Amino acid sequence: MDPNYGYVQSETQNSSFRFSKKTLLIAGGLILAIIVGIVLLSGSQKGTSVQAQHLVARYSGLQALLSDKKTTRNLKNQDLNNIVTSLNLSVTTDIQDLNAALAGQIPAKTDNSIAAAELDTSTAKTIEEAYLENKLDAVYTDVLIKKIKSIRALIAETYGLSKDQKLKSTLQELDDHLRKAKQQLEELKL
């Protein structure tokens, strides 16, 4: 009896299932490239989400500062009061627009670490001291300008990470509003 009996395959069957090492390496490389691409895309979306959460939290902090009646009622300069009122309305609308543009891209509840990172505890103390020293208008203006610069920098970062055209358009509008408000504040020369 032949020792290969039952185990020998015909040459035509065997050749259709053989892959060369080169073909296997190319196929493996393509699979690896696809996996890396998926990971990179999901990572960039996560980066956009994190940046966007920071932006929403930072914008909310600005809104809280602008709508603080205890502080704003003590502002003496009427032009500053008008800018603050206008900016408060603009920021309120901008937050709504930003949340609409980010619908489904960020979680409903902000990550605790992001909320903690964006919590501003020093501004209230700075403003209180300025009020006691009768320098509220000048210090409040400086604080607003710094906050606006910070938000605009974060808008630029988020814009660079985003691929969503609706979000990019919204970010551009927000930046335009803040740029104009910053310019008005700088022109006050308090």
C-alpha positions as MATLAB code, in Angstrom:
seq = 'MDPNYGYVQSETQNSSFRFSKKTLLIAGGLILAIIVGIVLLSGSQKGTSVQAQHLVARYSGLQALLSDKKTTRNLKNQDLNNIVTSLNLSVTTDIQDLNAALAGQIPAKTDNSIAAAELDTSTAKTIEEAYLENKLDAVYTDVLIKKIKSIRALIAETYGLSKDQKLKSTLQELDDHLRKAKQQLEELKL';
ca = [
       0.000    0.000    0.000;
       1.184    3.503   -0.848;
       2.142    5.599    2.248;
       0.643    8.757    0.652;
      -2.679    7.071   -0.063;
      -5.545    9.409    0.823;
      -3.260   12.382    1.556;
      -2.119   13.327   -1.886;
      -3.949   16.155   -3.564;
      -3.910   16.832   -7.208;
      -1.598   19.582   -8.447;
      -4.499   21.674   -9.816;
      -6.351   21.834   -6.469;
      -3.250   22.770   -4.522;
      -2.154   25.617   -6.792;
      -5.439   27.573   -6.458;
      -5.003   27.894   -2.669;
      -1.328   28.754   -2.540;
      -0.293   32.291   -1.779;
       3.158   33.540   -2.217;
       4.915   35.217    0.710;
       4.802   38.488   -1.197;
       1.013   38.307   -1.579;
       0.575   37.504    2.123;
       2.802   40.422    3.128;
       0.869   42.830    0.905;
      -2.486   41.604    2.252;
      -1.218   41.860    5.842;
       0.091   45.362    5.178;
      -3.266   46.470    3.763;
      -5.126   45.091    6.762;
      -2.702   46.827    9.119;
      -3.092   50.104    7.205;
      -6.883   49.885    7.461;
      -6.717   49.242   11.212;
      -4.305   52.142   11.759;
      -6.554   54.420    9.679;
      -9.606   53.531   11.739;
      -7.719   54.136   14.988;
      -6.429   57.508   13.767;
      -9.868   58.625   12.618;
     -11.495   57.656   15.890;
      -8.667   59.375   17.767;
      -9.120   62.643   15.878;
     -12.868   62.573   16.563;
     -12.105   62.062   20.258;
      -9.704   65.023   20.127;
     -12.396   67.184   18.571;
     -14.869   66.057   21.218;
     -12.506   66.888   24.064;
     -11.636   70.297   22.585;
     -15.323   71.017   21.964;
     -16.208   70.130   25.565;
     -13.506   72.516   26.774;
     -14.892   75.187   24.458;
     -18.467   74.779   25.711;
     -17.281   74.889   29.340;
     -15.087   77.947   28.723;
     -17.908   79.725   26.895;
     -20.245   78.961   29.798;
     -17.705   80.503   32.174;
     -17.668   83.670   30.070;
     -21.451   83.741   30.080;
     -21.499   83.401   33.865;
     -19.095   86.341   34.187;
     -21.146   88.494   31.828;
     -24.465   87.721   33.505;
     -23.234   88.216   37.099;
     -25.529   91.051   38.182;
     -23.540   91.658   41.373;
     -20.552   92.687   39.279;
     -22.152   94.226   36.208;
     -24.404   96.573   38.193;
     -21.273   98.147   39.714;
     -19.688   98.997   36.367;
     -19.469  102.784   36.013;
     -18.541  103.223   32.352;
     -21.689  103.253   30.213;
     -19.841  102.128   27.075;
     -18.474   99.139   28.973;
     -21.978   98.373   30.234;
     -23.317   98.441   26.682;
     -20.553   96.133   25.425;
     -21.147   93.698   28.295;
     -24.901   93.629   27.644;
     -24.406   93.087   23.932;
     -21.700   90.465   24.462;
     -23.878   88.635   26.989;
     -26.678   88.337   24.422;
     -24.215   87.269   21.735;
     -22.587   84.638   23.967;
     -25.987   83.233   24.961;
     -26.903   82.793   21.296;
     -23.433   81.505   20.434;
     -23.650   78.787   23.090;
     -26.962   77.632   21.639;
     -25.494   77.612   18.120;
     -22.388   75.763   19.312;
     -24.438   73.110   21.098;
     -26.578   72.661   17.972;
     -23.476   72.272   15.790;
     -22.008   69.766   18.262;
     -25.176   67.680   18.601;
     -24.151   64.039   18.676;
     -20.434   64.872   18.672;
     -20.000   65.444   22.402;
     -21.585   63.719   25.394;
     -24.608   65.353   27.004;
     -22.718   65.709   30.279;
     -19.279   67.321   30.291;
     -16.462   65.125   31.564;
     -15.666   65.980   35.212;
     -11.967   66.460   34.457;
     -12.822   68.968   31.720;
     -15.256   70.827   33.966;
     -12.605   70.957   36.707;
      -9.948   72.189   34.269;
     -12.205   74.998   33.072;
     -13.364   76.052   36.554;
     -12.190   79.606   37.193;
     -11.866   80.429   40.868;
      -9.402   83.304   40.682;
     -11.485   85.683   38.570;
     -14.115   86.263   41.248;
     -11.428   87.175   43.771;
      -9.673   89.470   41.268;
     -12.930   91.273   40.491;
     -13.831   91.597   44.171;
     -10.439   93.155   44.942;
     -10.794   95.512   41.981;
     -14.202   96.621   43.236;
     -12.788   97.347   46.686;
      -9.917   99.339   45.131;
     -12.318  101.268   42.867;
     -10.727   99.776   39.717;
     -13.574   97.506   38.672;
     -14.099   98.821   35.144;
     -10.448   98.517   34.102;
      -9.902   95.114   35.729;
     -13.206   93.738   34.429;
     -12.280   94.864   30.917;
      -8.871   93.188   31.193;
     -10.449   89.971   32.485;
     -12.923   89.941   29.588;
     -10.165   90.506   27.038;
      -8.100   87.638   28.491;
     -11.090   85.299   28.506;
     -11.932   86.218   24.929;
      -8.336   85.568   23.821;
      -8.415   82.200   25.558;
     -11.691   81.198   23.931;
     -10.532   82.352   20.501;
      -7.382   80.222   20.829;
      -9.528   77.209   21.716;
     -11.851   77.945   18.790;
      -8.839   77.901   16.461;
      -7.650   74.553   17.877;
     -11.115   73.020   17.574;
     -11.487   74.378   14.048;
      -8.217   72.716   13.041;
      -9.305   69.350   14.431;
     -12.814   69.372   12.990;
     -13.827   67.966    9.641;
     -17.509   68.912   10.058;
     -18.339   71.916    7.862;
     -21.340   72.962    9.981;
     -19.160   73.075   13.086;
     -16.422   74.964   11.237;
     -18.951   77.547   10.041;
     -20.322   77.965   13.571;
     -16.821   78.308   15.014;
     -16.031   81.007   12.453;
     -19.149   82.961   13.456;
     -18.291   82.641   17.150;
     -14.765   83.845   16.501;
     -16.067   86.838   14.537;
     -18.361   87.838   17.422;
     -15.560   87.551   19.959;
     -13.078   89.396   17.750;
     -15.465   92.348   17.445;
     -16.174   92.409   21.185;
     -12.453   92.253   21.985;
     -11.803   95.136   19.617;
     -14.536   97.213   21.276;
     -13.141   96.460   24.738;
      -9.610   97.397   23.688;
     -10.836  100.690   22.259;
     -12.301  101.721   25.631;
      -8.844  102.457   27.090;
     -10.006  102.270   30.705;
];
